[in-house]
Short mmCIF file of C-alpha atoms in Angstrom, two decimals:
data_model
loop_
_atom_site.label_atom_id
_atom_site.label_comp_id
_atom_site.label_asym_id
_atom_site.label_seq_id
_atom_site.Cartn_x
_atom_site.Cartn_y
_atom_site.Cartn_z
CA ASP G 1 -17.54 -7.42 11.66
CA VAL G 2 -15.87 -10.95 10.31
CA PRO G 3 -12.31 -11.51 11.33
CA VAL G 4 -10.06 -12.62 8.48
CA LEU G 5 -7.28 -14.90 8.93
CA GLY G 6 -4.18 -15.98 6.74
CA GLY G 7 -3.01 -14.32 3.67
CA HIS G 8 -3.83 -12.51 0.54
CA ALA G 9 -5.15 -14.71 -2.24
CA GLY G 10 -7.47 -17.71 -2.74
CA ILE G 11 -7.49 -20.26 -0.02
CA THR G 12 -5.14 -18.51 2.13
CA ILE G 13 -7.92 -15.89 2.95
CA LEU G 14 -10.10 -17.30 5.76
CA PRO G 15 -12.82 -15.42 6.71
CA VAL G 16 -13.98 -16.52 10.28
CA LEU G 17 -17.80 -16.60 9.94
CA SER G 18 -18.28 -18.28 13.36
CA GLN G 19 -16.74 -15.42 15.09
CA ALA G 20 -19.09 -12.99 12.78
CA THR G 21 -20.61 -9.99 14.74
CA PRO G 22 -23.33 -9.97 14.93
CA LYS G 23 -23.84 -13.55 15.22
CA VAL G 24 -25.26 -15.39 12.13
CA ASP G 25 -26.70 -18.77 11.75
CA LEU G 26 -25.59 -20.36 8.46
CA SER G 27 -25.78 -23.76 7.12
CA PRO G 28 -22.52 -25.70 5.93
CA ALA G 29 -23.47 -25.20 2.35
CA GLU G 30 -23.95 -21.37 3.03
CA ILE G 31 -20.73 -21.33 4.91
CA ASP G 32 -18.92 -22.93 2.15
CA ALA G 33 -20.56 -20.71 -0.71
CA LEU G 34 -19.92 -17.64 1.12
CA THR G 35 -16.37 -18.37 2.39
CA LYS G 36 -15.40 -18.88 -1.46
CA ARG G 37 -17.00 -15.85 -2.56
CA ILE G 38 -15.07 -13.86 -0.15
CA GLN G 39 -11.83 -15.86 -1.11
CA ASP G 40 -12.42 -15.09 -4.89
CA GLY G 41 -14.07 -11.59 -4.52
CA GLY G 42 -11.48 -9.89 -6.25
CA THR G 43 -11.35 -12.58 -9.30
CA GLU G 44 -15.20 -12.15 -9.39
CA VAL G 45 -15.20 -8.25 -9.77
CA VAL G 46 -12.58 -8.50 -12.45
CA ALA G 47 -14.68 -11.22 -14.37
CA ALA G 48 -17.74 -8.85 -13.76
CA LYS G 49 -15.69 -6.07 -15.54
CA ALA G 50 -14.99 -8.25 -18.40
CA GLY G 51 -11.30 -7.81 -17.65
CA LYS G 52 -11.60 -3.96 -17.95
CA GLY G 53 -10.33 -3.13 -14.54
CA SER G 54 -9.80 -4.74 -10.99
CA ALA G 55 -11.07 -4.59 -7.41
CA THR G 56 -9.08 -1.66 -6.73
CA LEU G 57 -11.66 0.42 -5.22
CA SER G 58 -12.34 -2.31 -2.71
CA MET G 59 -8.81 -2.45 -1.65
CA ALA G 60 -8.43 1.36 -1.53
CA TYR G 61 -11.67 1.55 0.62
CA ALA G 62 -10.03 -1.30 3.03
CA GLY G 63 -6.80 0.61 2.95
CA ALA G 64 -8.42 4.02 4.02
CA LEU G 65 -10.25 2.08 6.82
CA PHE G 66 -6.94 0.56 8.14
CA GLY G 67 -4.97 3.86 7.52
CA ASP G 68 -7.86 5.63 9.65
CA ALA G 69 -7.53 2.97 12.38
CA CYS G 70 -3.71 3.49 12.36
CA LEU G 71 -3.95 7.11 12.90
CA ARG G 72 -6.33 6.90 15.55
CA ALA G 73 -4.22 4.51 17.47
CA LYS G 74 -1.14 6.76 16.76
CA ASN G 75 -3.10 9.74 18.28
CA GLY G 76 -3.86 8.03 21.47
CA GLU G 77 -7.02 6.18 20.92
CA ALA G 78 -7.07 2.82 22.82
CA GLY G 79 -8.43 -0.41 21.80
CA ILE G 80 -8.30 -0.15 18.11
CA VAL G 81 -8.44 -3.72 17.02
CA GLU G 82 -8.06 -4.67 13.28
CA CYS G 83 -7.20 -7.57 11.20
CA THR G 84 -3.71 -7.40 9.43
CA TYR G 85 -0.92 -9.32 8.04
CA VAL G 86 2.00 -9.37 10.05
CA GLU G 87 5.11 -11.41 11.19
CA SER G 88 3.48 -13.92 13.93
CA THR G 89 3.85 -16.82 15.93
CA ILE G 90 0.32 -17.61 16.36
CA THR G 91 0.55 -20.72 13.63
CA GLU G 92 3.41 -22.34 11.74
CA SER G 93 3.35 -19.62 9.47
CA PRO G 94 6.12 -16.63 9.83
CA PHE G 95 3.64 -14.21 8.62
CA PHE G 96 -0.13 -14.46 9.09
CA ALA G 97 -3.14 -11.93 9.11
CA SER G 98 -5.18 -12.05 12.35
CA LYS G 99 -6.54 -9.61 14.77
CA VAL G 100 -3.92 -7.19 16.21
CA THR G 101 -4.38 -4.36 18.47
CA LEU G 102 -2.84 -0.99 17.36
CA GLY G 103 -1.18 1.65 19.50
CA LYS G 104 0.78 4.85 19.42
CA ASP G 105 3.96 2.84 18.16
CA GLY G 106 2.20 0.13 15.94
CA VAL G 107 1.04 -3.34 16.83
CA GLN G 108 0.80 -3.76 20.43
CA ALA G 109 -0.37 -7.31 20.48
CA ILE G 110 -1.14 -9.97 17.98
CA HIS G 111 -4.34 -11.89 18.82
CA PRO G 112 -4.59 -15.68 18.58
CA THR G 113 -7.05 -17.01 16.13
CA GLY G 114 -9.68 -17.69 18.64
CA GLN G 115 -12.10 -20.47 18.57
CA LEU G 116 -12.64 -21.95 15.12
CA SER G 117 -15.13 -24.03 13.67
CA ALA G 118 -14.22 -27.51 12.35
CA TYR G 119 -14.79 -26.22 8.73
CA GLU G 120 -12.44 -23.19 9.90
CA GLN G 121 -9.90 -25.60 11.43
CA GLU G 122 -9.74 -27.72 8.35
CA ALA G 123 -9.58 -24.59 5.96
CA LEU G 124 -6.52 -23.19 8.11
CA ALA G 125 -4.70 -26.63 7.83
CA ALA G 126 -5.07 -26.61 4.01
CA MET G 127 -4.05 -23.00 3.32
CA MET G 128 -0.78 -23.64 5.02
CA PRO G 129 1.43 -25.05 2.37
CA GLU G 130 0.29 -22.51 -0.07
CA LEU G 131 0.58 -19.73 2.42
CA LYS G 132 3.97 -20.65 3.26
CA GLU G 133 5.23 -21.08 -0.32
CA SER G 134 4.04 -17.83 -0.99
CA ILE G 135 6.01 -16.25 1.95
CA GLN G 136 9.02 -17.96 0.54
CA LYS G 137 8.77 -16.52 -2.64
CA GLY G 138 8.40 -13.12 -1.27
CA VAL G 139 11.55 -13.61 1.06
CA ASP G 140 13.52 -14.81 -1.77
CA PHE G 141 12.53 -11.83 -3.79
CA VAL G 142 13.78 -9.44 -1.35
CA LYS G 143 16.82 -11.36 -0.60
CA ASN G 144 17.71 -11.20 -4.22
CA MET G 145 17.03 -7.73 -4.87
#
């Protein structure tokens, strides 16, 4: 289990490897390489398929897991924690992906980022301009519909 913070694309995706369960001891080079592979996973799949498809199976599977978690929470199961993208005040970004606790009526609690490594703190700061710009584009799109 690796929490993922931030947004949806490129550097706005921050896998928090320092909070992985089970704990794993990675070198700085391994952390950097693995972070970049996670951030570019969809692009990597498209490249591997030579442009003849996308990472839709990965997205479908993630959606199915999240849908299952939502249904379990809606049915009264307690303690369901998932990472999801929500309106949030835990960072300077108005929307942000982080761990949340799900309940019968949706999101019960938005969790803070938790302790981040120096690498993750730098990555979080670096993503903010791009994440906020992307959010603003989405907000403007909806306002102009």
